[in-house]
Amino acid sequence: MTLPRSEISAGDASVVFDAVSKRFAASGGNAAFTALNNVSLTVARGSITGIIGRSGAGKSTLIRLVNGLEKPSGGKVFVDGVDVGELDEAGLRDLRRSVGMIFQHFNLLSSRTVFGNVALPLEIAGMDRRAIERRVRPLLDLVGLADKHGRYPAELSGGQKQRIGIARALATEPKLLLSDEATSALDPETTQSILELLRRINAELGLTVLLITHEMEVVKAVTSDVAVIDKGEIVERGHTFDVFTHSKHETTRALLSGLAGSKLPEAVGRGLKPAAAIGDRAVVRLTFFGAAAERPLISQLIQSVGAEVNIIAGTIDEIGGKPYGSLVVAYGADAETSGKAERFFSENGLVTEVLGYVA
Amino acid sequence: MSPDLLLLIAKATLDTLRMVAIAGLVGSLIGLPIGIFLATSGRGELFPAPNLNRAVGLVVNATRSTPFIILVVAIIPLTRLITGTSIGTKAAIVPLTIATIPFFARLVEAAIRDIDKGLIEAARAMGATPMQIVFKVLLAEARPALTLALTMTIVSLIGYSAMVGAVGGGGLGDLGIRYGYQRFMPDVMLVVVVVLIVLVQLVQSAGDRLARRFDKRNRKT
C-alpha cells in the first residue's frame, strides 16, 4: 500500500515541501490562478524522486521553489534543513550553487564551447582557471564527452547537449540535482541513455535527484519514489513500485495507461461499457508481483471460477528492479462467476481493477 | 580634377572618418549600458525598475523621433558648452553622438531581448548575480547581434555626418553640397558619392564578417 512519506525524519530529507501554495496574481489578460495548493512532500536523501503530472499541473512551479527561482505564496520549502524563504539574495545564490539543475531545452550558451559551458558555474562561483580546468575534465569524462570539449553546442546532438547540461549541473559538486523535463525533447533511445546516466550519478555520487516529467516511462525507469500531481495538488505518492501496482487515483491510472503493455486492444476498448447487462463479460485488470508472479495463476483461476476466462492483454515488466505483471482478462459478469473470481483474487492477494463490461 | 580638389576630397574624407569614429565610439559606449538597462529593467526582470525604464524609453523615443537636422540646431547651446564652438567638425561630433546614443541603445535592447530566457534562468539557477548574467551570458550571447548593431550604427552615422554641413561640420556631405551642388561641379559630387559608397561597403562587409565569426549557432555537426 502507498505509505505517506511525511514521517521521514528531517535528517534523511533532502527537500521538504511543507504545505506549500503558489498563487499567481492576475496580470494583463490572465486571470489569477493557483498553481500549487497545500503541497506537502518529502524527498529522501539519496533517492531519485519523480514528480509526474500533465502539463499545467504545477510541477514546473514546484521544482522552481526548491532553488528559489519561484517564491511560495504560502508554506515553506526546506533544502537540507534550510528554509529557502528565509534566505536573502546572497544566501539564495549560495544555495543555488549547491543545487544543480538541468532543463528540457538544455539552456547551453551557444557562444561557449562544451568546456566553457561546463566551466560557467565555476566561473560564477569565482574559481580560478586552473582549478576549473581540474574540475571540468573529469566531468566531461563522466558524461562521455571528453573528446568534444572544444566543440560548440550547435555541433552536438540533443542527447550530447543534455550530457553537457548534466556535467554543468554537477560542476559545483551539488548534493541535489533538479531535472526539469530533461528528457522530454529527446527520442526514446536517447532518453534511456540520459536516464541511465542519471541513475549512475545517483549511485556513484550519492546525489539526490528530483525530477519532473509527464512521461510514466521516465518515472518507471529511474525513480525510487514518485508523487503524482494534478491541478496543483499531490494526489498520490509513495514508492514507485507501490504507486504503479496499486494506483488509486484516476490521474495516476490515466498516466499509467499510456505505458506500453498497459493499453487495451482498441476493439475491446471501444466496446467497453460502464455497467453490465445480462450475458456480458467483465473486463478486469490483474496486477501481480512478488510470490504471485511465480504461481500458475491462470490455470488456478479457470479452475476456481469454473468458467472460461479470456486473456485480452498482458505484460511482464520491471519497476525499480522488481518484476511485476499486468494481465487483462474477461469472464462472465454474472453474480456467481464474479463472486468466485473475486474470492480467488483476494485469496491470492491480487490487485484488481474492473475496467468495464463487454457484450 | 585639380590636385587642390583632390586634397579637399581627402581632407573631407578624413573629417568624415573622424566624426564617425568619435561619435560612434562615444555614442555606442553610452548607448550600450542604456540598451542593456532598457532590456533588463522591466517588471520581474534582472534589474526591475519599470518606472525608470519607461522614463528612459520616453527620452530615447523623443530623441529618435527628432529629425537629425533639427537636433543639430536645437542643441547648439549644449554643443557650444562642450566644444566651445558651434561650427566646424569638432562641433558636429556633439549632435552626431547625441543621435547615436538612442539609436544604438534600441538596437542593443533588441539584441538582448532576443536571447532565450532559458539561459537567464539557467544562470540564475547556477547562483549568478545579475551583473554576472549581464557580462557572462547576455553580452556574450548577443555578441554577433551587437556587432551587427554597431555596423548599422556606423553606416547610419556616415549618412548623418553628411547633414552636419548645415552647421559648417565639414566632411564629405558638406563638400558634395558646397562644391558639387552649389558650384555646379558634378565630378566632385560623383567622387563624394563614390567615396561614401565605398566607405559604407567596407564597414558593412567588415561587420558582417566579424558577426559571422562570433556566431557559433549555425555550425554543422
Coordinates of C-alpha atoms in Angstrom, one line a residue:
Chain A
M1 CA 0.0 0.0 0.0
T2 CA 1.1 3.6 -0.5
L3 CA 2.7 4.9 2.6
P4 CA 2.6 8.6 3.4
R5 CA 6.3 9.6 3.5
S6 CA 5.9 12.6 5.7
E7 CA 7.2 10.6 8.7
I8 CA 10.7 10.5 7.3
S9 CA 12.8 12.3 9.8
A10 CA 14.3 15.7 8.8
G11 CA 17.8 14.2 8.8
D12 CA 17.0 11.9 5.9
A13 CA 15.3 14.6 3.9
S14 CA 17.0 16.4 1.1
V15 CA 13.9 18.6 0.3
V16 CA 10.8 19.1 2.3
F17 CA 7.8 20.9 0.9
D18 CA 5.6 21.9 3.9
A19 CA 2.1 22.9 3.0
V20 CA 3.3 24.9 0.0
S21 CA 0.9 27.0 -2.1
K22 CA 1.6 29.2 -5.1
R23 CA -0.8 31.7 -6.5
F24 CA -0.2 33.8 -9.5
A25 CA -1.9 37.2 -9.4
A26 CA -4.0 38.3 -12.3
S27 CA -1.9 40.3 -14.8
G28 CA -2.8 41.6 -18.2
G29 CA -5.4 39.3 -19.8
N30 CA -4.6 36.4 -17.5
A31 CA -6.8 35.6 -14.6
A32 CA -5.3 34.8 -11.2
F33 CA -4.8 31.1 -10.7
T34 CA -3.5 28.7 -8.1
A35 CA -0.5 26.7 -9.4
L36 CA 0.0 24.8 -6.2
N37 CA -2.4 24.1 -3.4
N38 CA -1.1 23.0 0.0
V39 CA 1.5 20.6 -1.3
S40 CA 3.5 18.6 1.3
L41 CA 6.2 16.3 0.1
T42 CA 9.5 14.9 1.3
V43 CA 12.3 14.0 -1.0
A44 CA 14.5 11.4 0.7
R45 CA 18.3 12.0 0.6
G46 CA 19.9 9.8 -2.0
S47 CA 16.6 8.9 -3.7
I48 CA 15.6 9.6 -7.3
T49 CA 12.2 11.1 -6.7
G50 CA 9.9 11.8 -9.6
I51 CA 7.0 14.2 -9.8
I52 CA 4.7 13.4 -12.6
G53 CA 1.7 15.3 -13.9
R54 CA 0.2 16.6 -17.0
S55 CA 1.3 19.9 -18.4
G56 CA -0.1 22.7 -16.3
A57 CA -0.4 20.5 -13.2
G58 CA 2.1 22.7 -11.3
K59 CA 5.2 20.6 -11.4
S60 CA 7.4 23.2 -13.0
T61 CA 6.5 25.7 -10.4
L62 CA 7.1 23.1 -7.7
I63 CA 10.6 22.3 -8.8
R64 CA 11.5 26.0 -9.1
L65 CA 10.6 26.6 -5.4
V66 CA 13.5 24.3 -4.4
N67 CA 16.2 26.7 -5.6
G68 CA 14.2 29.9 -5.1
L69 CA 13.5 30.7 -8.8
E70 CA 9.9 30.9 -7.6
K71 CA 8.7 32.0 -4.2
P72 CA 5.8 30.2 -2.5
S73 CA 2.7 32.3 -1.6
G74 CA 2.2 30.1 1.4
G75 CA 4.0 27.3 3.3
K76 CA 7.7 26.5 3.4
V77 CA 10.4 24.8 1.4
F78 CA 13.4 23.3 3.2
V79 CA 16.6 22.2 1.4
D80 CA 18.9 20.2 3.7
G81 CA 17.0 21.7 6.6
V82 CA 17.4 25.3 5.4
D83 CA 14.2 27.3 4.9
V84 CA 14.6 28.7 1.4
G85 CA 12.1 31.5 2.1
E86 CA 14.4 32.9 4.9
L87 CA 17.4 33.3 2.6
D88 CA 18.4 36.8 1.3
E89 CA 19.7 37.2 -2.3
A90 CA 23.3 36.2 -1.3
G91 CA 22.0 33.2 0.7
L92 CA 19.9 32.1 -2.3
R93 CA 22.9 32.4 -4.6
D94 CA 24.9 30.1 -2.2
L95 CA 22.0 27.7 -2.1
R96 CA 21.8 27.6 -5.9
R97 CA 25.5 26.9 -6.2
S98 CA 24.9 23.8 -4.2
V99 CA 21.9 22.6 -6.2
G100 CA 22.3 21.6 -9.8
M101 CA 19.6 22.0 -12.4
I102 CA 19.1 20.6 -15.9
F103 CA 16.4 21.7 -18.4
Q104 CA 14.2 20.4 -21.1
H105 CA 15.9 22.7 -23.7
F106 CA 19.3 22.3 -22.2
N107 CA 19.9 26.1 -22.0
L108 CA 23.5 25.9 -23.0
L109 CA 25.3 29.1 -24.1
S110 CA 25.7 28.9 -27.9
S111 CA 28.8 31.2 -27.6
R112 CA 30.7 28.9 -25.4
T113 CA 32.4 25.6 -26.1
V114 CA 31.5 22.5 -24.3
F115 CA 34.3 23.1 -21.9
G116 CA 33.2 26.8 -21.5
N117 CA 29.7 25.8 -20.7
V118 CA 30.7 23.3 -18.0
A119 CA 33.1 25.9 -16.6
L120 CA 30.4 28.6 -16.4
P121 CA 29.0 27.8 -12.9
L122 CA 32.6 27.6 -11.6
E123 CA 33.5 31.0 -13.0
I124 CA 30.3 32.3 -11.5
A125 CA 31.4 30.9 -8.1
G126 CA 34.7 32.7 -8.6
M127 CA 37.0 29.7 -9.0
D128 CA 40.4 30.2 -10.6
R129 CA 41.2 28.9 -14.1
R130 CA 43.4 26.1 -13.1
A131 CA 41.0 24.7 -10.5
I132 CA 38.3 25.0 -13.2
E133 CA 40.4 23.0 -15.6
R134 CA 40.9 20.3 -13.0
R135 CA 37.2 20.1 -12.2
V136 CA 35.8 20.2 -15.8
R137 CA 38.0 17.4 -17.3
P138 CA 36.7 14.5 -15.1
L139 CA 33.1 15.8 -15.5
L140 CA 33.4 15.5 -19.3
D141 CA 34.8 12.0 -18.9
L142 CA 31.9 11.1 -16.6
V143 CA 29.3 12.1 -19.2
G144 CA 31.4 10.6 -22.0
L145 CA 32.2 13.7 -24.0
A146 CA 35.8 14.4 -23.2
D147 CA 36.6 14.4 -26.9
K148 CA 34.1 17.2 -27.6
H149 CA 35.5 19.8 -25.2
G150 CA 36.3 22.3 -27.9
R151 CA 33.0 21.9 -29.8
Y152 CA 30.1 24.3 -29.7
P153 CA 26.6 23.2 -28.7
A154 CA 25.3 23.7 -32.2
E155 CA 27.6 20.9 -33.3
L156 CA 26.2 18.4 -30.8
S157 CA 23.1 16.2 -30.8
G158 CA 20.3 16.6 -28.3
G159 CA 21.5 13.8 -26.1
Q160 CA 25.0 15.2 -26.1
K161 CA 23.7 18.6 -25.2
Q162 CA 21.8 17.2 -22.3
R163 CA 25.0 15.4 -21.2
I164 CA 26.8 18.7 -21.2
G165 CA 23.8 20.1 -19.2
I166 CA 24.3 17.4 -16.7
A167 CA 28.1 17.9 -16.5
R168 CA 27.4 21.7 -16.0
A169 CA 24.9 20.9 -13.2
L170 CA 27.4 18.7 -11.5
A171 CA 30.3 21.2 -11.7
T172 CA 29.8 22.8 -8.4
E173 CA 29.5 19.3 -6.7
P174 CA 25.9 19.7 -5.6
K175 CA 24.2 17.3 -3.3
L176 CA 20.9 17.7 -5.1
L177 CA 20.1 17.7 -8.8
L178 CA 16.8 19.2 -10.2
S179 CA 15.7 17.8 -13.5
D180 CA 13.1 19.9 -15.3
E181 CA 11.6 17.6 -18.1
A182 CA 15.2 16.8 -19.0
T183 CA 14.3 14.1 -21.5
S184 CA 11.1 15.5 -23.0
A185 CA 12.9 16.9 -26.0
L186 CA 14.8 13.6 -26.7
D187 CA 13.9 10.5 -28.6
P188 CA 13.1 7.3 -26.6
E189 CA 16.6 5.8 -27.1
T190 CA 18.4 8.9 -26.1
T191 CA 16.0 9.3 -23.2
Q192 CA 17.0 5.9 -21.9
S193 CA 20.7 6.7 -22.1
I194 CA 20.3 10.0 -20.3
L195 CA 18.2 8.2 -17.6
E196 CA 20.9 5.6 -17.3
L197 CA 23.4 8.4 -16.7
L198 CA 21.2 9.9 -14.0
R199 CA 20.9 6.6 -12.3
R200 CA 24.7 6.2 -12.4
I201 CA 25.3 9.6 -11.0
N202 CA 22.8 8.9 -8.2
A203 CA 24.5 5.6 -7.4
E204 CA 28.1 6.7 -7.8
L205 CA 28.0 10.2 -6.4
G206 CA 25.2 9.7 -3.9
L207 CA 23.4 12.6 -5.4
T208 CA 19.7 13.1 -4.7
V209 CA 17.7 13.6 -7.9
L210 CA 14.4 15.4 -8.0
L211 CA 12.9 15.2 -11.5
I212 CA 9.7 16.3 -13.0
T213 CA 8.2 14.7 -16.1
H214 CA 5.0 14.0 -17.8
E215 CA 6.2 10.6 -19.0
M216 CA 5.5 7.5 -17.0
E217 CA 8.3 5.7 -18.8
V218 CA 10.8 8.1 -17.1
V219 CA 9.3 7.5 -13.7
K220 CA 9.3 3.8 -14.2
A221 CA 12.8 3.6 -15.5
V222 CA 14.7 5.6 -12.8
T223 CA 12.7 6.7 -9.8
S224 CA 12.5 5.0 -6.4
D225 CA 9.8 7.3 -5.2
V226 CA 7.1 9.2 -7.1
A227 CA 4.4 11.8 -6.4
V228 CA 1.6 12.3 -8.8
I229 CA 0.5 15.9 -9.1
D230 CA -2.8 17.1 -10.6
K231 CA -4.3 20.6 -10.7
G232 CA -1.7 21.8 -8.2
E233 CA -2.3 19.0 -5.6
I234 CA -0.4 15.8 -4.8
V235 CA -3.0 13.1 -5.4
E236 CA -0.8 10.1 -4.9
R237 CA 2.7 9.4 -3.7
G238 CA 4.9 6.6 -2.4
H239 CA 7.5 4.1 -3.6
T240 CA 7.3 3.9 -7.4
F241 CA 6.6 0.2 -7.3
D242 CA 3.7 0.6 -5.0
V243 CA 2.2 3.5 -6.9
F244 CA 2.5 1.6 -10.2
T245 CA 1.0 -1.6 -8.8
H246 CA -1.6 -0.1 -6.5
S247 CA -2.5 3.1 -8.3
K248 CA -5.6 4.6 -6.7
H249 CA -6.1 7.9 -8.3
E250 CA -7.7 8.4 -11.6
T251 CA -4.9 10.7 -12.8
T252 CA -2.3 8.1 -12.0
R253 CA -4.2 5.5 -13.9
A254 CA -4.6 7.8 -16.9
L255 CA -0.9 8.4 -16.9
L256 CA -0.2 4.7 -16.5
S257 CA -2.5 3.8 -19.3
G258 CA -0.1 5.4 -21.7
L259 CA 2.6 2.9 -20.9
A260 CA 3.4 0.2 -23.4
G261 CA 1.7 -3.1 -22.5
S262 CA -1.0 -1.3 -20.4
K263 CA -3.2 -0.4 -23.4
L264 CA -6.3 -2.5 -24.2
P265 CA -6.7 -3.6 -27.8
E266 CA -8.6 -0.9 -29.5
A267 CA -11.6 -3.1 -30.4
V268 CA -12.1 -4.1 -26.8
G269 CA -11.6 -0.5 -25.5
R270 CA -14.3 0.8 -27.9
G271 CA -16.9 -1.8 -26.8
L272 CA -16.3 -1.2 -23.1
K273 CA -19.4 -0.3 -21.1
P274 CA -19.6 1.1 -17.6
A275 CA -22.4 -1.3 -16.4
A276 CA -23.1 -5.0 -17.1
A277 CA -26.2 -6.3 -18.9
I278 CA -27.2 -9.9 -18.8
G279 CA -24.8 -12.1 -20.6
D280 CA -22.0 -9.6 -20.6
R281 CA -18.4 -10.3 -19.6
A282 CA -16.4 -8.4 -17.1
V283 CA -13.0 -7.0 -18.2
V284 CA -10.6 -6.9 -15.3
R285 CA -7.0 -5.9 -15.0
L286 CA -5.0 -8.1 -12.6
T287 CA -1.7 -6.8 -11.3
F288 CA 0.6 -9.4 -9.7
F289 CA 4.1 -9.3 -8.3
G290 CA 6.3 -11.0 -5.8
A291 CA 5.2 -14.5 -4.9
A292 CA 2.0 -14.3 -7.0
A293 CA 4.1 -13.8 -10.1
E294 CA 5.6 -17.3 -9.7
R295 CA 2.3 -19.3 -9.4
P296 CA 0.3 -20.8 -12.3
L297 CA -2.4 -18.2 -11.7
I298 CA -4.4 -18.6 -14.9
S299 CA -5.0 -22.3 -14.6
Q300 CA -5.9 -21.9 -10.9
L301 CA -8.2 -19.0 -11.9
I302 CA -10.0 -21.1 -14.5
Q303 CA -10.4 -24.0 -12.1
S304 CA -11.9 -21.9 -9.3
V305 CA -14.1 -19.7 -11.5
G306 CA -15.2 -22.8 -13.4
A307 CA -15.9 -20.9 -16.5
E308 CA -13.9 -19.8 -19.4
V309 CA -11.5 -16.9 -18.9
N310 CA -10.2 -14.9 -21.8
I311 CA -6.8 -13.2 -21.8
I312 CA -7.1 -9.9 -23.5
A313 CA -3.8 -8.2 -22.9
G314 CA -0.8 -8.8 -20.8
T315 CA 2.7 -7.7 -20.0
I316 CA 5.6 -8.5 -17.7
D317 CA 7.7 -5.5 -16.7
E318 CA 10.1 -4.3 -14.1
I319 CA 9.9 -1.3 -11.9
G320 CA 12.8 -0.3 -9.7
G321 CA 14.3 -3.8 -10.4
K322 CA 11.2 -5.6 -9.2
P323 CA 9.2 -7.7 -11.7
Y324 CA 5.5 -7.2 -12.0
G325 CA 2.9 -8.5 -14.3
S326 CA -0.2 -6.9 -15.6
L327 CA -3.0 -9.1 -17.2
V328 CA -6.3 -8.1 -18.6
V329 CA -8.9 -10.9 -18.5
A330 CA -12.6 -11.3 -19.3
Y331 CA -15.1 -13.7 -17.7
G332 CA -18.8 -13.9 -17.2
A333 CA -20.2 -10.9 -15.4
D334 CA -23.0 -12.8 -13.7
A335 CA -23.1 -12.8 -9.9
E336 CA -21.9 -16.3 -9.4
T337 CA -18.8 -16.2 -11.6
S338 CA -17.9 -12.8 -10.4
G339 CA -18.2 -13.8 -6.8
K340 CA -15.9 -16.8 -7.3
A341 CA -13.4 -14.7 -9.2
E342 CA -13.3 -12.0 -6.6
R343 CA -12.8 -14.6 -3.9
F344 CA -9.9 -16.1 -5.8
F345 CA -8.3 -12.7 -6.3
S346 CA -8.5 -11.8 -2.6
E347 CA -7.2 -15.2 -1.5
N348 CA -4.2 -14.8 -3.8
G349 CA -3.5 -11.2 -2.9
L350 CA -4.0 -9.9 -6.5
V351 CA -4.7 -6.3 -7.2
T352 CA -7.7 -6.0 -9.5
E353 CA -9.4 -3.2 -11.3
V354 CA -12.6 -3.6 -13.2
L355 CA -12.2 -1.7 -16.4
G356 CA -15.8 -2.3 -17.7
Y357 CA -18.0 -4.8 -19.4
V358 CA -18.3 -6.1 -22.9
A359 CA -21.1 -7.9 -24.6
Chain B
M1 CA 40.5 67.1 -61.3
S2 CA 43.0 69.5 -59.8
P3 CA 45.3 68.5 -57.0
D4 CA 43.6 71.1 -54.9
L5 CA 40.3 69.4 -55.3
L6 CA 41.8 66.0 -54.6
L7 CA 43.3 67.4 -51.4
L8 CA 39.9 68.8 -50.5
I9 CA 38.3 65.4 -51.0
A10 CA 41.0 63.7 -49.0
K11 CA 40.5 66.2 -46.1
A12 CA 36.8 65.8 -46.2
T13 CA 37.1 62.0 -46.1
L14 CA 39.3 62.3 -43.1
D15 CA 36.9 64.7 -41.4
T16 CA 34.0 62.3 -42.0
L17 CA 36.0 59.4 -40.7
R18 CA 37.0 61.4 -37.6
M19 CA 33.4 62.5 -36.9
V20 CA 32.0 59.0 -37.4
A21 CA 34.8 57.3 -35.4
I22 CA 34.5 59.6 -32.3
A23 CA 30.7 59.9 -32.4
G24 CA 30.4 56.1 -33.0
L25 CA 32.8 55.3 -30.2
V26 CA 31.4 57.7 -27.6
G27 CA 27.8 57.2 -28.6
S28 CA 27.9 53.4 -28.5
L29 CA 29.8 53.4 -25.2
I30 CA 27.0 55.4 -23.7
G31 CA 24.3 53.7 -25.7
L32 CA 25.4 50.2 -24.7
P33 CA 24.6 50.4 -21.0
I34 CA 21.3 52.3 -21.7
G35 CA 20.3 49.5 -24.1
I36 CA 21.2 46.9 -21.5
F37 CA 19.2 48.8 -19.0
L38 CA 16.1 49.0 -21.3
A39 CA 16.3 45.3 -21.9
T40 CA 16.6 44.2 -18.3
S41 CA 14.7 46.7 -16.2
G42 CA 11.1 45.7 -16.9
R43 CA 8.9 44.2 -14.2
G44 CA 10.2 40.9 -13.0
E45 CA 13.5 41.2 -14.9
L46 CA 17.1 41.3 -13.7
F47 CA 17.1 44.9 -12.5
P48 CA 13.4 45.6 -12.1
A49 CA 12.8 49.4 -12.3
P50 CA 9.7 49.7 -14.5
N51 CA 9.1 53.4 -13.9
L52 CA 12.7 54.4 -14.8
N53 CA 12.5 52.0 -17.7
R54 CA 9.5 53.9 -19.0
A55 CA 11.2 57.3 -18.4
V56 CA 14.4 56.3 -20.2
G57 CA 12.3 54.8 -23.0
L58 CA 10.4 58.0 -23.4
V59 CA 13.6 60.1 -23.7
V60 CA 15.1 57.6 -26.2
N61 CA 12.0 57.8 -28.3
A62 CA 11.9 61.6 -28.2
T63 CA 15.5 61.8 -29.3
R64 CA 15.0 59.3 -32.0
S65 CA 11.9 60.9 -33.4
T66 CA 13.5 64.4 -33.7
P67 CA 14.7 64.9 -37.2
F68 CA 18.5 65.0 -37.1
I69 CA 18.9 68.3 -38.8
I70 CA 16.6 69.9 -36.1
L71 CA 18.5 68.1 -33.4
V72 CA 21.7 69.7 -34.7
V73 CA 20.4 73.2 -34.4
A74 CA 18.4 72.6 -31.2
I75 CA 21.4 71.5 -29.2
I76 CA 23.7 74.3 -30.3
P77 CA 23.9 75.7 -26.8
L78 CA 25.0 72.3 -25.5
T79 CA 27.5 71.9 -28.3
R80 CA 29.0 75.3 -27.5
L81 CA 29.2 74.4 -23.9
I82 CA 31.1 71.2 -24.6
T83 CA 33.3 72.2 -27.5
G84 CA 33.4 76.0 -27.1
T85 CA 32.2 76.4 -30.7
S86 CA 29.0 75.7 -32.6
I87 CA 30.6 75.3 -36.1
G88 CA 33.1 73.0 -37.6
T89 CA 33.9 69.3 -37.4
K90 CA 34.5 69.3 -33.7
A91 CA 31.1 70.9 -33.1
A92 CA 29.4 68.4 -35.4
I93 CA 30.6 65.5 -33.3
V94 CA 28.2 66.5 -30.4
P95 CA 24.9 66.1 -32.2
L96 CA 26.2 63.0 -34.0
T97 CA 27.0 61.5 -30.7
I98 CA 23.6 62.5 -29.2
A99 CA 21.8 60.9 -32.1
T100 CA 23.9 57.7 -31.9
I101 CA 23.1 57.0 -28.2
P102 CA 19.4 56.2 -28.5
F103 CA 19.8 54.6 -32.0
F104 CA 22.4 52.2 -30.7
A105 CA 20.6 51.7 -27.4
R106 CA 17.4 50.4 -29.1
L107 CA 19.5 48.0 -31.2
V108 CA 21.2 46.8 -28.1
E109 CA 17.9 46.3 -26.4
A110 CA 16.5 44.3 -29.2
A111 CA 19.7 42.1 -29.4
I112 CA 19.5 41.4 -25.7
R113 CA 15.7 40.7 -25.6
D114 CA 16.3 38.2 -28.4
I115 CA 18.3 36.0 -26.1
D116 CA 16.5 32.8 -24.9
K117 CA 15.0 33.5 -21.4
G118 CA 16.0 29.9 -20.5
L119 CA 19.7 31.0 -20.5
I120 CA 18.9 33.6 -17.9
E121 CA 17.1 31.1 -15.8
A122 CA 19.9 28.6 -16.1
A123 CA 22.4 31.3 -15.0
R124 CA 20.2 32.3 -12.1
A125 CA 19.9 28.6 -11.1
M126 CA 23.8 28.5 -11.0
G127 CA 23.7 31.3 -8.5
A128 CA 24.9 34.1 -10.8
T129 CA 24.5 37.7 -9.7
P130 CA 22.5 40.0 -12.1
M131 CA 25.8 41.6 -13.2
Q132 CA 27.4 38.2 -13.9
I133 CA 24.3 37.4 -16.0
V134 CA 24.8 40.6 -18.0
F135 CA 28.5 40.0 -18.7
K136 CA 28.8 36.2 -18.9
V137 CA 25.5 35.4 -20.5
L138 CA 23.7 38.4 -22.2
L139 CA 26.7 40.2 -23.7
A140 CA 28.5 37.0 -24.6
E141 CA 25.4 35.5 -26.3
A142 CA 24.4 38.8 -28.0
R143 CA 27.9 39.4 -29.4
P144 CA 27.0 38.6 -33.1
A145 CA 23.9 40.8 -32.9
L146 CA 25.7 43.6 -31.1
T147 CA 28.4 43.5 -33.9
L148 CA 25.7 43.9 -36.5
A149 CA 24.1 46.7 -34.4
L150 CA 27.3 48.6 -34.3
T151 CA 27.8 48.1 -38.0
M152 CA 24.3 49.5 -38.7
T153 CA 25.0 52.4 -36.3
I154 CA 28.2 53.3 -38.1
V155 CA 26.6 53.1 -41.5
S156 CA 23.8 55.4 -40.3
L157 CA 26.4 57.8 -38.8
I158 CA 28.1 58.1 -42.2
G159 CA 24.8 59.2 -43.6
Y160 CA 24.0 61.6 -40.7
S161 CA 27.5 63.1 -41.0
A162 CA 26.6 64.4 -44.4
M163 CA 24.0 66.6 -42.8
V164 CA 26.2 68.4 -40.4
G165 CA 27.5 70.6 -43.2
A166 CA 24.5 72.7 -42.2
V167 CA 26.5 73.9 -39.2
G168 CA 29.8 74.0 -41.0
G169 CA 30.5 70.5 -39.9
G170 CA 32.8 69.7 -42.8
G171 CA 33.2 66.2 -44.2
L172 CA 32.1 64.6 -47.4
G173 CA 28.5 65.6 -47.4
D174 CA 29.4 69.2 -46.8
L175 CA 31.9 69.1 -49.7
G176 CA 29.3 67.5 -52.0
I177 CA 26.8 70.2 -51.3
R178 CA 29.1 73.2 -51.5
Y179 CA 31.2 72.1 -54.5
G180 CA 29.1 69.5 -56.3
Y181 CA 25.8 71.3 -56.0
Q182 CA 26.3 75.0 -55.3
R183 CA 29.3 75.3 -57.6
F184 CA 27.9 73.0 -60.3
M185 CA 30.8 70.6 -60.1
P186 CA 29.2 67.2 -60.8
D187 CA 32.5 65.4 -60.9
V188 CA 33.1 66.4 -57.2
M189 CA 29.6 65.2 -56.4
L190 CA 30.3 61.9 -58.1
V191 CA 33.6 61.4 -56.3
V192 CA 32.0 62.2 -52.9
V193 CA 29.2 59.7 -53.6
V194 CA 31.6 57.0 -54.7
V195 CA 33.8 57.5 -51.6
L196 CA 30.7 57.3 -49.4
I197 CA 29.6 54.1 -51.1
V198 CA 33.0 52.5 -50.7
L199 CA 33.1 53.5 -47.0
V200 CA 29.7 52.0 -46.3
Q201 CA 30.6 48.9 -48.2
L202 CA 33.8 48.4 -46.3
V203 CA 32.1 48.9 -42.9
Q204 CA 29.2 46.6 -43.7
S205 CA 31.3 43.8 -45.0
A206 CA 33.8 44.0 -42.1
G207 CA 30.8 44.0 -39.7
D208 CA 29.2 41.0 -41.4
R209 CA 32.4 39.0 -41.4
L210 CA 33.1 39.7 -37.7
A211 CA 29.5 38.9 -36.7
R212 CA 29.7 35.6 -38.6
R213 CA 32.9 34.7 -36.8
F214 CA 31.3 35.4 -33.4
D215 CA 28.2 33.4 -34.3
K216 CA 28.5 29.8 -33.2
R217 CA 24.9 28.9 -33.6
N218 CA 24.8 27.6 -37.1
R219 CA 27.8 25.3 -37.1
K220 CA 27.5 22.0 -38.9
T221 CA 27.9 18.8 -37.0

